[in-house]
Amino acid sequence: MRTQAEKGSAFAALHAAEPFIIPNPWDAGSARMLEAHGFKLDGRVTLDEVMIHVAALTAASDLPVSVDMENGYGSDPQSAATAVRRAAEAGAVGGSIEDWDPSGRLYDLDHAVARIEAAAEAAHSLKFPFTLTARAENHIRGNPDLDDTIERLRAYEAAGADVLYAPGLRAAEDIRAVCAALTKPVNVLALPGMRMPDLVAAGVQRVSVGGSLTWVAVNAAAEAAGAMRERGDFGVLHRSPPLQDWFG
């Protein structure tokens, strides 16, 4: 297994190489499966629960793990910094902090920037590269204001974020505008109908799939269960995947 420093360097290097997909495993088994398929990787609960999960993922795979740390599990800047340090302690080499509060509001810009500054300071004080992603949540929180999104992402870039992310962007011209406004790598959330070559052409460096692979698995299981229950059809039970190849 690679050291955390080696994983951190590898993850940081991905953001300076060819654009890539971060496939979002949901447990240790899916992390190993995605690793076997050639992905290079990412990882509503409490901070402690999340970090137990992160530790399991990092122990299961030789790939770098980046964590969705939501708002940092607290509205104050120190909470964001603590979340970064806890993620690093659990073995992660990257993570994201968003500007949406679970109480149902976007943080005002000054406060959001202070949170990213604190998280960036914590990330960049570590003894290995920790890639911090700052998220502007406008487009998935009922405020699809592109100008405000760009203003926020520019401010987060200046505050020290390594990657900028506005989940929910759909239109190619909006994605292009965001990428053109920033100098650091941009992450986009993959949505049905998008194609990797089009996103790369728009300037995107990293594409994440969020929880979509989980729902692919859940939908497949639900369809198989329905076929068995309603038609007595066991033809939907496929042979086992190559687990020995995936898990060694």
Backbone as JSON, one array per atom type, in Angstrom:
{
  "sequence": "MRTQAEKGSAFAALHAAEPFIIPNPWDAGSARMLEAHGFKLDGRVTLDEVMIHVAALTAASDLPVSVDMENGYGSDPQSAATAVRRAAEAGAVGGSIEDWDPSGRLYDLDHAVARIEAAAEAAHSLKFPFTLTARAENHIRGNPDLDDTIERLRAYEAAGADVLYAPGLRAAEDIRAVCAALTKPVNVLALPGMRMPDLVAAGVQRVSVGGSLTWVAVNAAAEAAGAMRERGDFGVLHRSPPLQDWFG",
  "N": [[0.84, -1.2, 0.0], [0.45, 2.26, -0.74], [1.93, 5.11, 0.91], [0.29, 7.7, 2.89], [1.26, 10.19, 2.15], [2.24, 9.62, -0.41], [-0.15, 8.96, -1.69], [-1.43, 11.41, -1.46], [0.2, 13.07, -3.03], [-0.16, 11.84, -5.49], [-2.89, 12.25, -5.92], [-3.06, 15.05, -6.0], [-1.5, 15.44, -8.27], [-3.13, 14.46, -10.28], [-4.82, 16.56, -10.81], [-3.39, 18.2, -12.36], [-2.94, 16.93, -14.65], [-4.3, 14.93, -17.29], [-7.82, 15.56, -17.77], [-10.15, 14.02, -15.5], [-12.27, 11.4, -14.08], [-13.96, 11.21, -11.02], [-15.14, 8.68, -9.18], [-16.71, 8.21, -6.85], [-17.03, 6.01, -4.6], [-19.08, 3.98, -2.4], [-18.63, 2.31, -0.3], [-16.2, 0.07, 1.24], [-15.95, -2.18, -0.42], [-16.97, -1.29, -2.91], [-15.05, 0.61, -3.46], [-12.76, -0.96, -3.88], [-13.62, -2.38, -6.14], [-13.94, -0.28, -8.04], [-11.33, 0.6, -8.16], [-10.17, -1.66, -9.35], [-11.24, -1.39, -11.84], [-9.81, 0.62, -12.9], [-10.1, 3.24, -12.07], [-9.08, 6.34, -10.52], [-9.15, 7.5, -6.7], [-12.42, 9.25, -5.27], [-13.98, 9.4, -1.4], [-26.54, 11.31, 6.02], [-24.49, 12.21, 8.15], [-22.8, 12.05, 11.34], [-19.7, 13.77, 12.08], [-17.88, 12.02, 13.31], [-18.91, 9.51, 12.51], [-18.62, 9.67, 9.73], [-15.83, 9.77, 9.5], [-15.05, 7.29, 10.48], [-16.0, 5.73, 8.41], [-14.43, 6.77, 6.32], [-11.88, 5.95, 7.17], [-12.16, 3.19, 6.84], [-12.43, 3.03, 4.05], [-9.95, 4.08, 3.16], [-8.22, 2.21, 4.18], [-8.92, 0.01, 2.71], [-8.27, 0.4, 0.07], [-5.71, 1.19, -2.32], [-5.86, 3.56, -3.5], [-6.05, 7.19, -3.71], [-8.19, 8.94, -1.48], [-10.85, 11.22, -1.41], [-12.93, 13.32, 0.51], [-16.37, 14.07, 0.93], [-17.11, 16.6, 2.89], [-19.29, 18.03, 3.54], [-20.69, 20.82, 5.14], [-18.62, 20.99, 6.85], [-19.5, 20.14, 9.22], [-20.36, 22.02, 11.04], [-21.03, 25.5, 11.51], [-19.11, 27.45, 11.89], [-15.83, 28.81, 11.09], [-13.78, 27.32, 12.36], [-14.84, 24.76, 12.61], [-14.81, 23.85, 9.98], [-12.06, 23.72, 9.55], [-11.38, 21.79, 11.46], [-12.73, 19.55, 10.43], [-11.21, 19.07, 8.13], [-8.72, 18.37, 9.28], [-9.49, 16.08, 10.7], [-10.29, 14.42, 8.62], [-7.85, 14.03, 7.34], [-6.47, 12.69, 9.37], [-7.89, 10.33, 9.29], [-6.99, 9.22, 7.0], [-7.57, 10.29, 4.52], [-6.81, 12.22, 1.54], [-7.82, 14.45, 0.49], [-10.65, 16.72, 0.29], [-13.95, 18.2, 0.46], [-15.52, 21.36, 1.16], [-18.56, 22.96, 1.68], [-20.82, 25.74, 0.99], [-23.34, 25.75, 2.08], [-25.68, 25.69, 4.68], [-26.98, 23.24, 6.9], [-29.3, 24.1, 8.14], [-30.74, 25.35, 6.23], [-29.86, 27.47, 4.54], [-27.76, 29.55, 2.48], [-24.46, 30.45, 3.27], [-23.47, 33.81, 3.94], [-21.28, 35.69, 1.79], [-18.82, 36.69, 2.94], [-18.61, 35.23, 5.32], [-18.6, 32.63, 4.31], [-16.21, 32.68, 2.88], [-14.37, 33.02, 4.97], [-14.6, 30.54, 6.17], [-13.57, 28.83, 4.19], [-10.97, 29.82, 4.09], [-10.02, 29.06, 6.64], [-10.24, 26.27, 6.41], [-8.47, 25.83, 4.28], [-6.05, 26.72, 5.37], [-5.71, 24.76, 7.35], [-5.53, 22.49, 5.7], [-3.25, 22.98, 4.14], [-1.28, 23.06, 5.99], [-0.61, 20.53, 6.63], [1.53, 17.59, 6.52], [1.63, 16.45, 4.09], [0.39, 16.54, 0.68], [-2.83, 17.83, 0.64], [-5.75, 18.02, -0.99], [-7.91, 20.57, -1.27], [-11.28, 21.14, -1.9], [-13.56, 23.64, -2.75], [-16.97, 24.3, -2.51], [-19.65, 25.81, -4.22], [-22.93, 26.12, -3.62], [-25.18, 27.11, -4.89], [-26.66, 26.29, -7.3], [-27.94, 23.91, -6.73], [-29.52, 24.51, -4.68], [-31.74, 26.07, -5.05], [-31.08, 28.6, -6.01], [-30.13, 29.51, -8.73], [-28.03, 31.38, -9.67], [-25.79, 32.45, -11.79], [-23.84, 34.49, -11.86], [-23.46, 35.06, -9.14], [-22.54, 32.58, -8.3], [-20.09, 32.42, -9.7], [-18.77, 34.62, -8.55], [-18.56, 33.71, -5.91], [-16.97, 31.38, -6.23], [-14.62, 32.48, -7.25], [-13.81, 33.95, -5.03], [-13.4, 31.89, -3.22], [-11.31, 30.59, -4.44], [-9.32, 32.55, -4.18], [-9.14, 32.43, -1.45], [-7.74, 30.16, -0.95], [-8.52, 27.61, -1.8], [-8.01, 24.54, -3.58], [-9.35, 23.3, -5.63], [-12.3, 24.07, -7.45], [-15.88, 24.01, -7.27], [-19.12, 23.75, -8.44], [-21.84, 22.24, -7.93], [-24.52, 21.0, -9.97], [-24.47, 22.61, -12.22], [-25.49, 22.77, -15.58], [-25.83, 23.69, -18.27], [-23.77, 24.01, -21.14], [-22.63, 26.48, -21.78], [-22.67, 27.79, -19.33], [-20.96, 26.22, -17.79], [-18.61, 26.59, -19.23], [-18.27, 29.34, -18.77], [-17.79, 29.42, -16.02], [-15.39, 27.93, -15.82], [-13.71, 29.58, -17.35], [-13.53, 31.78, -15.74], [-11.9, 31.16, -13.66], [-8.69, 30.14, -12.33], [-7.76, 27.86, -11.18], [-8.23, 24.23, -10.97], [-11.43, 22.98, -12.07], [-14.24, 21.26, -10.87], [-16.97, 19.3, -11.98], [-20.31, 18.15, -11.54], [-21.41, 15.1, -12.76], [-24.13, 14.63, -14.92], [-27.1, 13.09, -16.3], [-26.96, 12.83, -19.82], [-24.73, 14.38, -20.2], [-21.4, 14.42, -21.63], [-18.1, 13.24, -21.39], [-16.04, 14.23, -23.23], [-17.19, 16.67, -24.05], [-17.31, 18.11, -21.68], [-14.62, 18.33, -21.04], [-13.81, 19.9, -23.2], [-15.04, 22.23, -22.46], [-13.46, 23.08, -20.45], [-13.27, 21.74, -18.04], [-11.68, 20.04, -15.37], [-12.05, 17.95, -13.58], [-14.45, 15.4, -13.0], [-17.14, 14.46, -11.07], [-19.31, 11.86, -9.89], [-21.09, 11.94, -7.85], [-23.67, 10.51, -5.88], [-24.56, 8.76, -7.79], [-23.69, 6.22, -8.8], [-24.36, 4.57, -6.69], [-27.16, 4.62, -6.86], [-27.51, 3.42, -9.31], [-26.79, 0.79, -8.67], [-28.73, 0.23, -6.7], [-31.13, 0.49, -8.18], [-30.78, -1.57, -10.04], [-30.86, -3.8, -8.33], [-33.47, -3.53, -7.36], [-35.0, -3.87, -9.69], [-34.33, -6.52, -10.32], [-35.35, -7.81, -8.05], [-38.07, -7.27, -8.38], [-38.6, -8.7, -10.76], [-38.22, -11.33, -9.9], [-40.17, -11.59, -7.89], [-42.6, -10.91, -9.14], [-42.7, -12.37, -11.54], [-41.45, -14.7, -11.07], [-38.95, -15.0, -12.11], [-35.73, -15.97, -12.43], [-33.74, -15.42, -14.11], [-32.59, -12.99, -14.01], [-30.57, -13.09, -12.24], [-27.39, -12.72, -12.35], [-24.16, -14.17, -13.09], [-21.52, -14.32, -10.65], [-19.45, -11.44, -10.25], [-15.93, -10.83, -11.16], [-14.63, -11.3, -8.46], [-12.28, -12.19, -7.25], [-10.31, -11.06, -8.82], [-10.79, -8.36, -8.33], [-10.5, -8.05, -5.54], [-8.33, -9.45, -4.83]],
  "CA": [[0.0, 0.0, 0.0], [1.17, 3.53, -0.74], [1.77, 5.95, 2.1], [-0.65, 8.81, 2.72], [1.94, 11.24, 1.39], [2.27, 9.2, -1.81], [-1.51, 9.1, -2.2], [-1.7, 12.84, -1.56], [0.91, 13.59, -4.19], [-0.79, 11.28, -6.69], [-4.19, 12.9, -6.11], [-2.78, 16.41, -6.44], [-0.98, 15.4, -9.64], [-4.25, 14.23, -11.21], [-5.44, 17.84, -11.14], [-2.52, 18.91, -13.3], [-2.74, 16.05, -15.8], [-5.49, 14.84, -18.13], [-9.09, 15.59, -17.02], [-10.45, 12.69, -15.0], [-13.54, 11.15, -13.4], [-13.85, 10.76, -9.64], [-16.36, 7.89, -9.26], [-17.51, 8.21, -5.62], [-17.43, 4.74, -4.01], [-19.94, 4.14, -1.23], [-18.13, 1.47, 0.79], [-14.87, -0.47, 0.93], [-16.05, -3.09, -1.56], [-17.09, -0.53, -4.17], [-13.75, 1.25, -3.69], [-11.88, -1.95, -4.49], [-14.14, -2.66, -7.48], [-13.62, 0.84, -8.92], [-9.88, 0.56, -8.35], [-9.89, -2.72, -10.31], [-11.67, -0.93, -13.15], [-8.87, 1.61, -13.41], [-10.32, 4.61, -11.6], [-7.99, 6.86, -9.7], [-10.54, 7.8, -6.4], [-13.07, 10.08, -4.21], [-15.01, 8.93, -0.48], [-26.22, 12.57, 6.68], [-24.14, 11.59, 9.41], [-21.93, 12.88, 12.16], [-18.29, 13.8, 11.69], [-17.25, 10.78, 13.77], [-19.36, 8.41, 11.65], [-18.0, 9.83, 8.42], [-14.41, 9.46, 9.56], [-14.94, 5.84, 10.58], [-16.2, 5.26, 7.04], [-13.24, 7.16, 5.56], [-10.78, 5.07, 7.57], [-12.39, 1.89, 6.2], [-12.14, 3.17, 2.63], [-8.52, 4.27, 2.92], [-7.54, 0.95, 4.49], [-9.3, -1.02, 1.75], [-7.81, 0.69, -1.29], [-4.44, 1.9, -2.48], [-6.14, 4.8, -4.22], [-6.3, 8.37, -2.87], [-9.6, 9.16, -1.15], [-11.28, 12.58, -1.11], [-14.15, 13.19, 1.3], [-17.39, 15.12, 0.98], [-17.22, 16.99, 4.29], [-20.46, 18.89, 3.63], [-20.34, 22.17, 5.59], [-17.6, 20.87, 7.88], [-20.18, 19.71, 10.45], [-20.47, 23.18, 11.91], [-21.1, 26.7, 10.67], [-17.99, 28.34, 12.14], [-14.61, 28.44, 10.37], [-13.0, 26.3, 13.05], [-15.4, 23.45, 12.3], [-14.3, 23.46, 8.67], [-10.66, 23.34, 9.75], [-11.37, 20.53, 12.2], [-13.13, 18.49, 9.51], [-10.05, 18.77, 7.29], [-7.73, 17.64, 10.08], [-10.03, 14.75, 11.01], [-10.24, 13.63, 7.39], [-6.45, 13.66, 7.15], [-6.16, 11.67, 10.37], [-8.55, 9.09, 8.88], [-6.3, 8.68, 5.84], [-7.93, 10.96, 3.27], [-5.83, 13.16, 1.0], [-8.57, 15.55, -0.09], [-12.0, 16.83, 0.8], [-14.67, 19.41, 0.04], [-16.31, 22.14, 2.11], [-19.59, 23.67, 0.93], [-21.31, 26.99, 1.59], [-24.74, 25.57, 2.46], [-25.88, 25.27, 6.06], [-28.1, 22.3, 7.01], [-30.51, 24.78, 8.61], [-31.49, 25.75, 5.05], [-29.46, 28.77, 4.0], [-26.4, 29.74, 2.01], [-23.69, 31.4, 4.07], [-23.11, 35.04, 3.22], [-19.99, 35.5, 1.15], [-17.7, 36.91, 3.84], [-18.52, 34.1, 6.25], [-18.21, 31.47, 3.52], [-14.78, 32.82, 2.58], [-13.63, 32.77, 6.21], [-14.61, 29.09, 6.38], [-12.62, 28.23, 3.25], [-9.63, 30.22, 4.54], [-9.65, 28.2, 7.77], [-10.03, 24.91, 5.9], [-7.25, 25.83, 3.46], [-4.91, 26.8, 6.29], [-5.54, 23.43, 7.94], [-5.11, 21.54, 4.66], [-1.91, 23.26, 3.64], [-0.32, 22.91, 7.09], [-0.33, 19.11, 6.8], [2.85, 17.19, 6.03], [1.46, 15.83, 2.78], [-0.58, 17.32, -0.09], [-4.26, 17.6, 0.88], [-6.42, 18.82, -2.01], [-9.17, 21.13, -0.74], [-12.27, 21.59, -2.86], [-14.59, 24.55, -2.23], [-18.21, 24.12, -3.25], [-20.69, 26.84, -4.23], [-24.11, 25.27, -3.71], [-26.31, 27.85, -5.47], [-27.47, 25.68, -8.34], [-28.75, 22.79, -6.22], [-30.21, 25.01, -3.48], [-32.8, 26.99, -5.42], [-30.59, 29.94, -6.35], [-29.25, 29.31, -9.89], [-27.5, 32.68, -10.06], [-24.45, 32.15, -12.26], [-22.92, 35.55, -11.45], [-23.13, 34.86, -7.72], [-21.72, 31.37, -8.23], [-18.73, 32.77, -10.12], [-18.19, 35.48, -7.52], [-18.2, 32.87, -4.77], [-15.85, 30.51, -6.57], [-13.41, 33.32, -7.33], [-13.42, 34.28, -3.66], [-12.87, 30.67, -2.59], [-9.99, 30.38, -5.04], [-8.4, 33.49, -3.52], [-9.02, 32.04, -0.05], [-6.8, 29.05, -0.84], [-9.02, 26.32, -2.28], [-7.23, 23.97, -4.67], [-10.3, 22.93, -6.67], [-13.57, 24.79, -7.31], [-16.94, 23.08, -7.63], [-20.5, 24.25, -8.31], [-22.71, 21.15, -8.37], [-25.8, 21.4, -10.56], [-24.32, 23.29, -13.5], [-25.93, 21.89, -16.67], [-25.63, 24.26, -19.6], [-22.37, 24.06, -21.55], [-22.13, 27.85, -21.71], [-22.45, 28.12, -17.92], [-19.75, 25.51, -17.38], [-17.5, 27.31, -19.87], [-18.09, 30.63, -18.1], [-17.16, 29.16, -14.71], [-14.0, 27.54, -16.05], [-12.96, 30.73, -17.86], [-13.4, 32.79, -14.69], [-11.04, 30.64, -12.61], [-7.38, 29.67, -12.77], [-7.52, 26.55, -10.59], [-9.08, 23.19, -11.56], [-12.87, 23.01, -11.82], [-14.96, 19.99, -10.81], [-18.38, 19.36, -12.38], [-21.1, 16.97, -11.23], [-21.93, 14.44, -13.95], [-25.58, 14.5, -14.99], [-27.5, 12.38, -17.53], [-26.88, 13.61, -21.05], [-23.39, 14.95, -20.34], [-20.35, 13.57, -22.18], [-16.78, 13.66, -20.92], [-15.32, 15.1, -24.19], [-17.79, 18.01, -24.05], [-16.91, 18.78, -20.44], [-13.19, 18.67, -21.2], [-13.73, 21.02, -24.13], [-15.5, 23.43, -21.75], [-12.42, 23.48, -19.5], [-13.39, 20.99, -16.79], [-10.55, 19.17, -15.05], [-12.46, 16.77, -12.8], [-15.89, 15.13, -13.04], [-17.58, 13.53, -10.04], [-20.64, 11.3, -10.17], [-21.94, 12.02, -6.67], [-24.19, 9.23, -5.43], [-25.25, 8.11, -8.9], [-23.39, 4.79, -8.91], [-25.16, 3.89, -5.67], [-28.53, 4.46, -7.35], [-27.46, 2.41, -10.37], [-26.81, -0.51, -8.0], [-30.04, 0.06, -6.05], [-32.14, 0.28, -9.22], [-30.59, -2.91, -10.6], [-31.37, -4.75, -7.35], [-34.93, -3.41, -7.3], [-35.55, -4.49, -10.9], [-34.18, -7.96, -10.18], [-36.3, -8.27, -7.04], [-39.4, -7.22, -8.99], [-38.72, -9.79, -11.72], [-38.37, -12.58, -9.14], [-41.43, -11.61, -7.15], [-43.78, -10.79, -10.0], [-42.72, -13.36, -12.62], [-40.69, -15.89, -10.71], [-37.87, -15.03, -13.09], [-34.4, -15.92, -11.83], [-32.77, -15.12, -15.15], [-31.93, -11.71, -13.72], [-29.46, -13.33, -11.32], [-26.2, -12.93, -13.17], [-23.05, -14.83, -12.42], [-20.73, -13.46, -9.78], [-18.37, -10.7, -10.91], [-14.6, -11.37, -10.86], [-14.25, -10.78, -7.14], [-10.88, -12.5, -6.96], [-9.5, -10.04, -9.51], [-10.99, -7.07, -7.7], [-10.12, -7.99, -4.14], [-7.05, -10.16, -4.66]],
  "C": [[0.88, 1.25, 0.0], [0.96, 4.27, 0.56], [0.75, 7.05, 1.82], [-0.01, 9.94, 1.92], [1.99, 10.89, -0.09], [0.89, 9.33, -2.45], [-1.85, 10.57, -2.41], [-1.04, 13.45, -2.78], [0.26, 13.1, -5.48], [-2.12, 11.98, -6.97], [-4.01, 14.33, -6.6], [-2.32, 16.43, -7.89], [-2.08, 15.17, -10.67], [-4.86, 15.55, -11.68], [-4.59, 18.69, -12.08], [-2.27, 18.09, -14.56], [-4.0, 16.05, -16.67], [-6.75, 14.93, -17.27], [-9.53, 14.17, -16.66], [-11.8, 12.64, -14.3], [-13.25, 10.66, -11.99], [-15.16, 10.02, -9.31], [-17.14, 7.69, -7.97], [-17.95, 6.83, -5.14], [-18.26, 4.97, -2.75], [-19.55, 3.25, -0.07], [-16.8, 0.88, 0.35], [-14.9, -1.38, -0.29], [-16.14, -2.34, -2.88], [-15.79, 0.21, -4.48], [-12.78, 0.28, -4.36], [-12.32, -2.28, -5.91], [-13.76, -1.55, -8.46], [-12.12, 0.92, -9.18], [-9.52, -0.48, -9.41], [-10.28, -2.32, -11.73], [-10.84, 0.26, -13.66], [-9.13, 3.04, -12.98], [-9.23, 4.99, -10.63], [-8.54, 7.77, -8.6], [-10.89, 9.07, -5.59], [-13.66, 9.18, -3.1], [-16.1, 9.79, -0.35], [-26.09, 12.17, 8.1], [-23.24, 12.53, 10.19], [-20.5, 12.83, 11.62], [-17.6, 12.51, 12.1], [-17.63, 9.61, 12.87], [-18.72, 8.47, 10.27], [-16.54, 9.39, 8.46], [-14.15, 7.98, 9.8], [-15.05, 5.22, 9.19], [-14.97, 5.57, 6.18], [-12.07, 6.24, 5.88], [-10.92, 3.69, 6.93], [-12.05, 1.94, 4.73], [-10.63, 3.26, 2.37], [-7.73, 3.0, 3.22], [-7.79, -0.11, 3.43], [-8.67, -0.82, 0.38], [-6.49, 1.43, -1.27], [-4.62, 3.23, -3.18], [-6.32, 5.97, -3.26], [-7.79, 8.58, -2.68], [-9.82, 10.63, -0.8], [-12.68, 12.51, -0.52], [-15.09, 14.37, 1.11], [-17.63, 15.46, 2.45], [-18.38, 17.94, 4.53], [-20.06, 20.29, 4.1], [-19.23, 22.16, 6.65], [-18.19, 20.49, 9.23], [-20.18, 20.8, 11.51], [-20.39, 24.43, 11.07], [-19.89, 27.6, 10.82], [-16.74, 27.89, 11.37], [-13.8, 27.33, 11.03], [-13.51, 24.9, 12.78], [-14.9, 22.94, 10.95], [-12.85, 23.01, 8.76], [-10.55, 22.0, 10.46], [-11.74, 19.36, 11.3], [-11.97, 18.09, 8.6], [-9.03, 17.94, 8.07], [-8.2, 16.23, 10.39], [-9.99, 13.85, 9.77], [-8.81, 13.16, 7.12], [-6.04, 12.56, 8.13], [-6.75, 10.31, 9.99], [-7.93, 8.49, 7.62], [-6.63, 9.33, 4.52], [-6.83, 11.91, 2.83], [-6.52, 14.32, 0.27], [-9.96, 15.59, 0.51], [-12.63, 18.14, 0.35], [-15.42, 20.03, 1.21], [-17.29, 22.98, 1.29], [-20.09, 24.89, 1.7], [-22.81, 26.95, 1.92], [-24.82, 25.06, 3.89], [-27.07, 24.33, 6.13], [-29.39, 22.93, 7.53], [-31.33, 25.32, 7.44], [-31.13, 27.09, 4.47], [-28.03, 28.69, 3.45], [-25.7, 30.72, 2.94], [-23.45, 32.67, 3.27], [-21.65, 34.94, 2.81], [-18.82, 35.66, 2.12], [-17.5, 35.73, 4.8], [-18.08, 32.83, 5.51], [-16.71, 31.5, 3.2], [-13.94, 32.53, 3.82], [-13.54, 31.27, 6.49], [-13.62, 28.39, 5.44], [-11.18, 28.6, 3.64], [-9.15, 29.32, 5.67], [-9.37, 26.77, 7.31], [-8.75, 24.82, 5.1], [-6.0, 25.9, 4.33], [-4.63, 25.44, 6.93], [-4.99, 22.44, 6.92], [-3.65, 21.74, 4.29], [-0.85, 23.24, 4.73], [0.05, 21.45, 7.33], [1.02, 18.76, 6.16], [2.79, 16.46, 4.69], [0.44, 16.66, 2.0], [-2.02, 16.89, 0.23], [-5.02, 18.56, -0.03], [-7.78, 19.27, -1.49], [-10.05, 21.63, -1.87], [-13.29, 22.48, -2.18], [-15.81, 24.49, -3.14], [-19.13, 25.33, -3.09], [-22.0, 26.14, -4.57], [-25.32, 25.9, -4.4], [-27.24, 27.0, -6.33], [-28.25, 24.46, -7.88], [-29.53, 23.21, -4.97], [-31.2, 26.1, -3.82], [-32.38, 28.39, -5.76], [-29.63, 29.84, -7.53], [-28.74, 30.62, -10.49], [-26.05, 32.49, -10.48], [-23.45, 33.21, -11.83], [-22.5, 35.38, -10.0], [-22.25, 33.63, -7.54], [-20.28, 31.68, -8.61], [-18.04, 33.66, -9.1], [-17.73, 34.66, -6.32], [-16.97, 32.01, -5.08], [-14.55, 31.29, -6.71], [-12.89, 33.65, -5.93], [-12.83, 33.07, -2.96], [-11.5, 30.32, -3.16], [-8.97, 31.28, -4.36], [-8.16, 33.12, -2.07], [-8.14, 30.81, 0.15], [-7.3, 27.69, -1.28], [-8.19, 25.85, -3.47], [-8.08, 23.61, -5.88], [-11.6, 23.67, -6.4], [-14.69, 23.95, -7.92], [-18.29, 23.76, -7.4], [-21.43, 23.16, -8.8], [-24.02, 21.69, -8.94], [-25.68, 22.2, -11.84], [-24.66, 22.31, -14.63], [-25.55, 22.43, -18.05], [-24.14, 24.39, -19.92], [-21.81, 25.47, -21.44], [-21.88, 28.3, -20.27], [-21.17, 27.47, -17.41], [-18.52, 26.2, -17.96], [-17.2, 28.61, -19.15], [-17.4, 30.46, -16.75], [-15.69, 28.82, -14.89], [-13.14, 28.72, -16.49], [-12.69, 31.75, -16.77], [-12.38, 32.4, -13.63], [-9.7, 30.19, -13.19], [-7.06, 28.28, -12.22], [-8.5, 25.53, -11.16], [-10.54, 23.29, -11.13], [-13.42, 21.59, -11.87], [-16.41, 20.22, -11.22], [-19.05, 18.06, -11.98], [-21.68, 16.39, -12.51], [-23.45, 14.28, -13.84], [-25.95, 13.77, -16.28], [-27.51, 13.32, -18.73], [-25.54, 14.27, -21.26], [-22.44, 13.92, -20.95], [-19.0, 14.14, -21.76], [-16.06, 14.55, -21.94], [-15.87, 16.53, -24.21], [-17.37, 18.79, -22.81], [-15.44, 19.2, -20.5], [-13.04, 19.88, -22.11], [-14.16, 22.33, -23.47], [-14.49, 23.9, -20.71], [-12.44, 22.75, -18.19], [-12.18, 20.08, -16.6], [-10.99, 17.87, -14.39], [-13.98, 16.63, -12.85], [-16.22, 14.12, -11.96], [-18.99, 13.06, -10.35], [-21.56, 11.34, -8.95], [-22.39, 10.64, -6.21], [-24.79, 8.39, -6.54], [-24.95, 6.62, -9.03], [-24.14, 3.98, -7.87], [-26.55, 3.61, -6.2], [-28.57, 3.5, -8.53], [-27.56, 1.02, -9.75], [-28.17, -0.78, -7.36], [-31.12, -0.23, -7.07], [-32.02, -1.11, -9.83], [-31.13, -3.97, -9.64], [-32.89, -4.72, -7.28], [-35.59, -4.06, -8.51], [-35.46, -6.01, -10.83], [-35.17, -8.52, -9.16], [-37.72, -8.29, -7.59], [-39.63, -8.37, -9.95], [-38.92, -11.13, -11.0], [-39.73, -12.67, -8.48], [-42.64, -11.68, -8.08], [-43.86, -11.89, -11.05], [-42.03, -14.66, -12.26], [-39.48, -16.09, -11.6], [-36.52, -14.88, -12.4], [-33.31, -15.68, -12.87], [-32.03, -13.82, -14.92], [-30.74, -11.88, -12.79], [-28.22, -13.7, -12.13], [-25.12, -13.64, -12.36], [-22.27, -13.82, -11.6], [-19.69, -12.69, -10.58], [-17.01, -11.26, -10.51], [-14.04, -10.83, -9.54], [-12.78, -11.04, -6.82], [-9.95, -11.48, -7.62], [-9.59, -8.71, -8.81], [-10.34, -6.99, -6.32], [-8.82, -8.75, -3.84], [-7.13, -11.27, -3.65]]
}
